[in-house]
Each structure stands twice: as C-alpha cells, then as structure tokens.
Coordinates of C-alpha atoms in Angstrom, one line a residue:
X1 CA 114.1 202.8 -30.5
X2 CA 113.3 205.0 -33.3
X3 CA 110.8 207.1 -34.8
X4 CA 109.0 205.8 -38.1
X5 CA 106.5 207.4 -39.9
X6 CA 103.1 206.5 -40.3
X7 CA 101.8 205.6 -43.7
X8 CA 98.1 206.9 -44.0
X9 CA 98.9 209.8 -41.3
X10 CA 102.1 211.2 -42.4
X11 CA 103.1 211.6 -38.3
X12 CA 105.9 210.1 -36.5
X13 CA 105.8 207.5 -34.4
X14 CA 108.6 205.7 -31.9
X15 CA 109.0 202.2 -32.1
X16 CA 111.4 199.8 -31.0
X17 CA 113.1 197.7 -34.1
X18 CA 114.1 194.2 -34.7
X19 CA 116.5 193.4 -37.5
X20 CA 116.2 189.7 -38.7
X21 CA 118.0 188.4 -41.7
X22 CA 115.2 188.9 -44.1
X23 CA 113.3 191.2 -42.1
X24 CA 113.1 194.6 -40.1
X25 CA 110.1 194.1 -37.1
X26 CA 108.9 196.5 -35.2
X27 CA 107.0 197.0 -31.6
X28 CA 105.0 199.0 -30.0
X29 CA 105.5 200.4 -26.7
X30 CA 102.6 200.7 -23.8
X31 CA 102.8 201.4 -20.6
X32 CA 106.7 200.9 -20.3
X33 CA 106.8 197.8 -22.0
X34 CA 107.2 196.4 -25.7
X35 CA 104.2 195.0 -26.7
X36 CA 104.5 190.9 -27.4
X37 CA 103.4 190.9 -30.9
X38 CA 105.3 193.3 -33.9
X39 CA 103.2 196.3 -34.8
X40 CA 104.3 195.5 -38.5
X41 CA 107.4 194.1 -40.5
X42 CA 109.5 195.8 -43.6
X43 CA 110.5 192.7 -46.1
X44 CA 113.8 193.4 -46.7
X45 CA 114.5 191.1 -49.8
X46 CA 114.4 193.6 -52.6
X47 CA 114.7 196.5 -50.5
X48 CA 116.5 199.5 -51.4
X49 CA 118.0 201.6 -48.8
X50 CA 119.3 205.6 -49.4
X51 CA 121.3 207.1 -46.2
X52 CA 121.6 209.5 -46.2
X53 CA 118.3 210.7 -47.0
X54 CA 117.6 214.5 -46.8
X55 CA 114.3 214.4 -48.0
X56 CA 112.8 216.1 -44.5
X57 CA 115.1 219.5 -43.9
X58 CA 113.9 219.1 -40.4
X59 CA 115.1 215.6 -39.9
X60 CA 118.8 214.7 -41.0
X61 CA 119.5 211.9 -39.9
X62 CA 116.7 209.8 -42.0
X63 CA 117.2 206.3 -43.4
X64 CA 115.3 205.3 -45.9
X65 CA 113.9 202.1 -47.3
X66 CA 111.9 201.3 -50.5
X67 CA 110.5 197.8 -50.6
X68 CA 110.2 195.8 -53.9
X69 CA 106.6 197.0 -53.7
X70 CA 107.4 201.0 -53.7
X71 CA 106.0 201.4 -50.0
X72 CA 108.5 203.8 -48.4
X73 CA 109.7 204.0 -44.9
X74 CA 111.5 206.2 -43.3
X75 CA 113.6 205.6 -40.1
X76 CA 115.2 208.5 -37.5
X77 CA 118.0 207.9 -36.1
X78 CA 119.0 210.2 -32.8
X79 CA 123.0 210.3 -34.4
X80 CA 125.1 210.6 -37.0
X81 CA 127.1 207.5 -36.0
X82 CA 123.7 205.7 -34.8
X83 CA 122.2 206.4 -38.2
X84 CA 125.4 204.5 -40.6
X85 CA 125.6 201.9 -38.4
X86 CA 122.0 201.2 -38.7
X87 CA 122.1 201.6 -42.6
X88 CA 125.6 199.3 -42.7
X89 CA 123.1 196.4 -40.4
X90 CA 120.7 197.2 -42.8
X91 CA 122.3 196.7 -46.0
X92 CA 124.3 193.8 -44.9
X93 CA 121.0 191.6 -44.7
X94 CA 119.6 193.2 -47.5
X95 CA 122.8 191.2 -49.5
X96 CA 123.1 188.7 -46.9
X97 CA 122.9 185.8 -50.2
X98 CA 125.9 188.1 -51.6
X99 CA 129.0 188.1 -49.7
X100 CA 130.8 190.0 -52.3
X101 CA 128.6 192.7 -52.0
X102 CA 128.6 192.8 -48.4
X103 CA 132.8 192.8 -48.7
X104 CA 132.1 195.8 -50.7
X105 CA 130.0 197.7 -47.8
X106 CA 133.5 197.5 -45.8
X107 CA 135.8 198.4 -48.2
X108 CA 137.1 202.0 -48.6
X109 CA 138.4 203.2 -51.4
X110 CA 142.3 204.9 -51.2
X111 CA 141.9 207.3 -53.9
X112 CA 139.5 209.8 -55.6
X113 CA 139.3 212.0 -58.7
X114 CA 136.8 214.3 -59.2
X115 CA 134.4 214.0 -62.2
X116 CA 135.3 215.4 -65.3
X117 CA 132.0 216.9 -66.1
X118 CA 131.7 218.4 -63.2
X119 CA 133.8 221.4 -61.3
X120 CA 134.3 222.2 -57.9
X121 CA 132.0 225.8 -58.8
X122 CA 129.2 223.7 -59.9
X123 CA 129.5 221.4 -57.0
X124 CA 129.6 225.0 -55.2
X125 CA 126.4 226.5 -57.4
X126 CA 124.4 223.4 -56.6
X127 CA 125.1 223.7 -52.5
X128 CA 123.8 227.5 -52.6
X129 CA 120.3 226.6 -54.6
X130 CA 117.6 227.3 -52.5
X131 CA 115.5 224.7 -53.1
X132 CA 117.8 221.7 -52.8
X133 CA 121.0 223.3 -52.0
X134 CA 122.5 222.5 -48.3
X135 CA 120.9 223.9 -45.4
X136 CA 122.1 226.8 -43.2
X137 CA 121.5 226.9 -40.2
X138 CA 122.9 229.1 -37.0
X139 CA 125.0 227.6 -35.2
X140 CA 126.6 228.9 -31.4
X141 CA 130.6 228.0 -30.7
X142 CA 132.3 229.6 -27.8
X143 CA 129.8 232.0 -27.0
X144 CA 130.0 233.2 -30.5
X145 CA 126.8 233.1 -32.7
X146 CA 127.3 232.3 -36.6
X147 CA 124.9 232.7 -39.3
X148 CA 124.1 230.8 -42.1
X149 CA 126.4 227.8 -41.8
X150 CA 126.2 224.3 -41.6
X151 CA 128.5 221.0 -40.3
X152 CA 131.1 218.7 -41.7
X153 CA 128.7 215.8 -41.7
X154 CA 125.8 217.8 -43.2
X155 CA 128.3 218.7 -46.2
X156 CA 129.4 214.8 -46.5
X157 CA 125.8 213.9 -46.3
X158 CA 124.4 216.5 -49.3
X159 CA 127.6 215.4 -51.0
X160 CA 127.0 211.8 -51.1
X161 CA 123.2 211.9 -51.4
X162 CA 123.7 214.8 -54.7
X163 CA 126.1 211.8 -56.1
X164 CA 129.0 213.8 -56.0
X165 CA 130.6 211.2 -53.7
X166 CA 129.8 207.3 -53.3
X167 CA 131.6 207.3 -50.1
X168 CA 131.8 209.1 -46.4
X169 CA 136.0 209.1 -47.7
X170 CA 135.5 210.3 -51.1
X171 CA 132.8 213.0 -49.6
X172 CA 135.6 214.5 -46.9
X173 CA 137.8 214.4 -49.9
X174 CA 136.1 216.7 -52.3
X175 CA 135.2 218.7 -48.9
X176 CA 138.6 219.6 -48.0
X177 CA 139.3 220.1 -52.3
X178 CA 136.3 222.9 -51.6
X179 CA 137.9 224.4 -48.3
X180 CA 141.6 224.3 -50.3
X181 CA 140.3 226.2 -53.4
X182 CA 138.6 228.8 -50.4
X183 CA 134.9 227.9 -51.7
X184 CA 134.0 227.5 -47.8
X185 CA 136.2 227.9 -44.4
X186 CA 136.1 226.8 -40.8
X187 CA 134.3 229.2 -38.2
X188 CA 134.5 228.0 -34.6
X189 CA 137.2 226.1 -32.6
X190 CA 136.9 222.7 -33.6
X191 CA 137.1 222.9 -37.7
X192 CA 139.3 225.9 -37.4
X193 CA 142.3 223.8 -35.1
X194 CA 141.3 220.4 -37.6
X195 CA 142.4 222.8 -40.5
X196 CA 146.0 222.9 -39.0
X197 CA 146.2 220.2 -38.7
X198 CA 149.9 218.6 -40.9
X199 CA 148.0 215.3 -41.6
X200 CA 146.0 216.2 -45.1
X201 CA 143.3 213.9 -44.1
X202 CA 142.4 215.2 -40.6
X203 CA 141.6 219.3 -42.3
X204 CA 137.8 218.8 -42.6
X205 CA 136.3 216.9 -40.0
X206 CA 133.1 215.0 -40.9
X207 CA 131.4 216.4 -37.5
X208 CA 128.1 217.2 -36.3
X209 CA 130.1 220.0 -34.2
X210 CA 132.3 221.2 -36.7
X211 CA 131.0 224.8 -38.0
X212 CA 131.7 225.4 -41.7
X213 CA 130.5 228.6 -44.0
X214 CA 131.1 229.7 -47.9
X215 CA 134.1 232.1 -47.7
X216 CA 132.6 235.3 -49.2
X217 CA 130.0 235.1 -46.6
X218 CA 132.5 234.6 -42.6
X219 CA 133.1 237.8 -42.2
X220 CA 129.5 239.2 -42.0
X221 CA 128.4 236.4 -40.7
X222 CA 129.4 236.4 -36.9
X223 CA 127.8 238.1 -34.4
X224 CA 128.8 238.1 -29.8
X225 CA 126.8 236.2 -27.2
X226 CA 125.1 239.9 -26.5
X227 CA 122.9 239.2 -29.7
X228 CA 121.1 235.9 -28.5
X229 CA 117.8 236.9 -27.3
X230 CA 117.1 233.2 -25.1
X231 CA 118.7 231.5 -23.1
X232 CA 121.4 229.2 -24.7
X233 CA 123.8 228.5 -21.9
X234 CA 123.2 224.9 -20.9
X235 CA 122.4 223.7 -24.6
X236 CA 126.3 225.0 -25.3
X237 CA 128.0 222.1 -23.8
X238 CA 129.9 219.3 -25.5
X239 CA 127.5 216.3 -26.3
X240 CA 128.8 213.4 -24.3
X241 CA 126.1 211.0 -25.0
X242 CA 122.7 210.6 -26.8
X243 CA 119.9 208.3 -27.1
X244 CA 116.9 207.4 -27.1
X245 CA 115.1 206.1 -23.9
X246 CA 111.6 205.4 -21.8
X247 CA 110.8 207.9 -19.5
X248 CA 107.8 208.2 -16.9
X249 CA 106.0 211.3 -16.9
X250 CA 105.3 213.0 -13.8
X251 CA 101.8 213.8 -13.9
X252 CA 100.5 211.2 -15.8
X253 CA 102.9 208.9 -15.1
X254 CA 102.5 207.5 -18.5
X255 CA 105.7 206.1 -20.5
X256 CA 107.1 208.0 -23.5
X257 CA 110.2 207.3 -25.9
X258 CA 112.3 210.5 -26.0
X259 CA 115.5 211.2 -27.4
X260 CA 118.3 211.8 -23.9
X261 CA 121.2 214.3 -24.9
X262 CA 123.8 214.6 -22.2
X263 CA 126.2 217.3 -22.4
X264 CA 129.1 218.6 -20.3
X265 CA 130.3 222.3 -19.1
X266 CA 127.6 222.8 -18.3
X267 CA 126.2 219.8 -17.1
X268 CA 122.5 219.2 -18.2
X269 CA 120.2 216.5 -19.5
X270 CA 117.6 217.2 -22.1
X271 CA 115.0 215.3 -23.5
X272 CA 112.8 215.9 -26.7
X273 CA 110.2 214.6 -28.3
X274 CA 110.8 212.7 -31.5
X275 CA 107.9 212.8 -32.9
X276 CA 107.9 216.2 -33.0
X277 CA 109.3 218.3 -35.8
X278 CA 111.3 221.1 -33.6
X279 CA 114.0 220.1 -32.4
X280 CA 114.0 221.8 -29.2
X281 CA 114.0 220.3 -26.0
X282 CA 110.7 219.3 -24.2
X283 CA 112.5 219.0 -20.4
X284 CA 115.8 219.4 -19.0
X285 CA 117.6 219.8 -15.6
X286 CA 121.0 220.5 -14.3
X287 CA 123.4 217.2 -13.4
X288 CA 125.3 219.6 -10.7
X289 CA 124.0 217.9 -7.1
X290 CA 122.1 214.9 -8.7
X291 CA 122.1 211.2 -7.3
X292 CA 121.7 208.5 -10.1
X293 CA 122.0 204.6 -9.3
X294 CA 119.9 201.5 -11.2
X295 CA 116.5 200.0 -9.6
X296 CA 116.2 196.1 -9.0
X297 CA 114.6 194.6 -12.3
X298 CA 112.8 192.4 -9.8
X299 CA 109.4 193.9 -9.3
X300 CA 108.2 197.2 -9.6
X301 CA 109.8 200.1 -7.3
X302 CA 108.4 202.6 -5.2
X303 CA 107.2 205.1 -7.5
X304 CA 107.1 203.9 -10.8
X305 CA 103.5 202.8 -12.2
X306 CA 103.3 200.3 -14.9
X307 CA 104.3 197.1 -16.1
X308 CA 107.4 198.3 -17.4
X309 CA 110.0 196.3 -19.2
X310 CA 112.9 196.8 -16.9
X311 CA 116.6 198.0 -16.9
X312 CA 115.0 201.1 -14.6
X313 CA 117.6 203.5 -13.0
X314 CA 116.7 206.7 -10.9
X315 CA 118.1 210.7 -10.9
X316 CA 117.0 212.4 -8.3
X317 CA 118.3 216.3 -8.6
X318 CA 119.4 218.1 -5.5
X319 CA 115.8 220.2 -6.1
X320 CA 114.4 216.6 -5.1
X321 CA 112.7 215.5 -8.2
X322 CA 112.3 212.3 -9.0
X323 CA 113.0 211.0 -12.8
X324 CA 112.5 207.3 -13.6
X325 CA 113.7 206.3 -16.8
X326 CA 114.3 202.9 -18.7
X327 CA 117.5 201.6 -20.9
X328 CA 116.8 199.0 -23.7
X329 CA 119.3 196.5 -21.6
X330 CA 121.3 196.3 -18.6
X331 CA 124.2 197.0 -20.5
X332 CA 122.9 200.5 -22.1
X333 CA 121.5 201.3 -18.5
X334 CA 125.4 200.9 -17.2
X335 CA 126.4 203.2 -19.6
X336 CA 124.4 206.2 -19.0
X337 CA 124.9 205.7 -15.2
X338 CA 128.6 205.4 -16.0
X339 CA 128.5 208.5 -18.4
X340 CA 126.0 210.9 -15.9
X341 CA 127.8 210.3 -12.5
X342 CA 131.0 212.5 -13.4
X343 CA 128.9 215.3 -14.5
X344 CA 127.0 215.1 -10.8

C-alpha cells in the first residue's frame, strides 16, 4: 500500500502497487479486498525517478516519478527505509535493458571531496533559507522538548535532493564535515552518544530519531516536559514497527488503509490516515493487557463484514474492544503478531 495522488483532484489516495518490469500497476481497494482489475498503470520506460523528493513539507518521504510524457506522480512511503527500497525496485526496472547502470544503483562510493565552488557556509546559508531551506520542526527526546531542529535523514535527504551529495554516503559525509566545523550539533540521546562514538563514520547517524540543531541556536532552544501543553506520553516511545495496513471500522464497519506505528515504553498502537495532511494520529490504544492471534483465511469470521482479502488477525484490549485488521500476506501478518505480543 501507498498513498498516490490524484491527478485532476490534487488529494491523496491509498492504493496497493504492483511493480512489473516495464510497469508500476496499481489497485483499488473495496470493502477489504483489492479490486481484480488495476485502477491505472505508470509506464516506466523513460521514467525518471527523484527520491528524495521534498516537494510537499508535509510529506517527506515522497517518491517521485515523471514519465516520458511529463505526467507526474507522486508516491508515500510510510518509512525512510520503505521509501529507498521502493525507489532502488523502482530504478532497477526503469534500467532493467542496462545492467551497468543497475551495477551502479549498488555501488557506493569510498571517498568524497567536497566541491570547490561551494563551502560548507553556503551549504549552511542554503539550509537556513526560508523558502527552500530544511525544515524545523519540534521534536520531544527524554521528556525534553527541542525547538527548531530537524533529523539525520531529513539533513541527508535536503542534502542529496539540493545536489550537494549524489549519495546517502557522501550526504552523511558532508553532515558529519558540518557537525565537525560546529555549523550544527546533536541534542537528544541518540545523536549525542553516536557523536562519541571512535569509529568516524558512525558520528552522524542518518536517523529519523536522531535530533540535530544549528549550533548558535541549542542552547535557547530546549525547553522541560512542564512546557508541553497535550498529552505526548504514549507517542514518546521507540518505533518498533510501521506500516501500512486494512483496518475495519467500528461503526461502519467499512475497510480503510491506514498507516500502523508500533512503539514501545510505552506500549501503544496508532493509526493515521494517509491521506490526510497532519500527521497526527486518527486512533490508538494501549498494548498493556491485549490478546492478539491470526483468524482462519477460510471464510469470514465472526465479526468482520465484507469480502475481505484475507491474512485477518484480531487485538482485543483488556477494555474489550475488538480491532480486526488485515496484512498484505501471511508472512507480514506473522510479523506484526510476532512484533505486538511482547509489548502485551
């Protein structure tokens, strides 16, 4: 699944995608199930791909694809890692007829110099412009909120897609160049313990989680838990998995795509809307007391209402609520089960 947007309304809708050798297809989905026939088809001979592509502030983790016919598309994945390896598919059958670009896709380059036209203050100038600079955004991290910052792979991504870097390597590179010549600096746990790290290649992390800020501005920049006026406490826990599954509602009992994020200490799942431009959750309860466990794929199980696809599995939370939700396969349906149990 992912969300695409529409071409004469400029919404987003979820789809699920089929990558051929010459072509991307994809589905809709009703009532639970894929529909039998594709919704439409992106012709990927002539194609050009940009990922990252950070034309949509509110959506970072966009591929997109320009057919030899200028009609754009633009593709959401649900995470960083979802996202390249979708793009690296992507551009591999875009060049399928030319192995030696395709060799190319997988080979990293060992060394990097910066450009001689360019210096690591311009690179700096260009990242505070307000207009296409990098975005900052507040970020919590121990119960500490921080202003104005933004990730490790939110700096690799503006790096790479601002040309400054051709490759995720050469874009954590020049990062750790910036935090060496003090431009920016670690706030939070994670980048702060990566920058003390003896090994030269492990001091910026390329990291949704990673908190990063320009120097002049960490020390005003910080603020205690006291100053966050909602309620924060179960979206502060470590992501352990994300994705994007079917879920019945429970009025309606209608079938939506929504994008799962499972997090630890504290134990919740969330679900939001992809098709929406906030990111904040649309629903959410607490793992602790749960029971999860698959439903038969053959027939339909007490309580679910449709002709769904399959790969069903079942949380019930110790309030007794009921949630029915569907994996794309058996084997992604074995891995949230697997991944939610230790957190019941």
């Amino acid at each position: 699944f992912l969300p695409l947007q529409g071409h004469v309304v400029r919404n987003w809708k979820v789809r699920w995608f089929v990558l051929l050798q010459d072509k991307l297809l994809y589905y809709k989905i009703e009532g639970g199930k894929k529909e039998p026939s594709p919704k439409g088809r992106i012709l990927l001979d002539g194609c050009t791909i940009t990922c990252p592509c950070l034309e949509y502030e509110n959506r970072p983790l966009l591929i997109k694809l320009k057919t030899k016919t200028n009609t754009d598309y633009f593709l959401e994945c649900c995470s960083r890692e979802e996202r390249d390896s979708w793009a690296l598919d992507i551009t591999g059958a875009i060049h399928a007829g030319h192995p030696v670009q395709v060799q190319e896709l997988h080979r990293m380059k060992n060394s990097f110099k910066l450009l001689e036209n360019i210096s690591l203050h311009d690179i700096v100038e260009r990242m505070c412009d307000s207009s296409t600079g990098i975005k900052l955004t507040r970020n919590l991290d121990q119960g500490n909120r921080y202003k104005e910052t933004f990730t490790g792979s939110a700096l690799v991504d503006w790096l790479i897609s601002n040309s400054f870097a051709v490759s995720r390597f050469e874009a954590v590179t020049l990062a750790s160049m910036l935090m060496d010549e003090n431009f920016i600096r670690p706030v939070g746990v994670r980048s702060t313990e990566a920058m003390r790290s003896s090994d030269p290649s492990e001091k910026f992390l390329d990291d949704s989680t990673a908190l990063y800020m320009f120097a002049e501005s960490s020390k005003k920049n910080t603020s205690s838990k006291e100053d966050v006026h909602f309620n924060i406490s179960e979206l502060s826990g470590k992501i352990v998995k994300q994705g994007f599954l079917v879920k019945q509602g429970h009025k309606r009992k209608n079938w939506k795509v929504r994008k799962f994020v499972l997090r630890a200490d504290p134990a919740f799942l969330h679900y939001y809307d992809p098709t929406k431009e906030e990111n904040k959750p649309v629903g959410g309860f607490s793992l602790r007391g749960c029971l999860v466990s698959a439903l038969e794929d053959n027939g339909v199980p007490a309580g679910v209402k449709g002709n769904v696809q399959g790969n069903l599995f079942k949380i019930i939370t110790k309030n007794d609520i009921h949630y029915y939700i569907q994996a794309s396969s058996k084997a992604e349906r074995v891995q949230w089960i697997e991944a939610i149990k230790p957190l019941t």
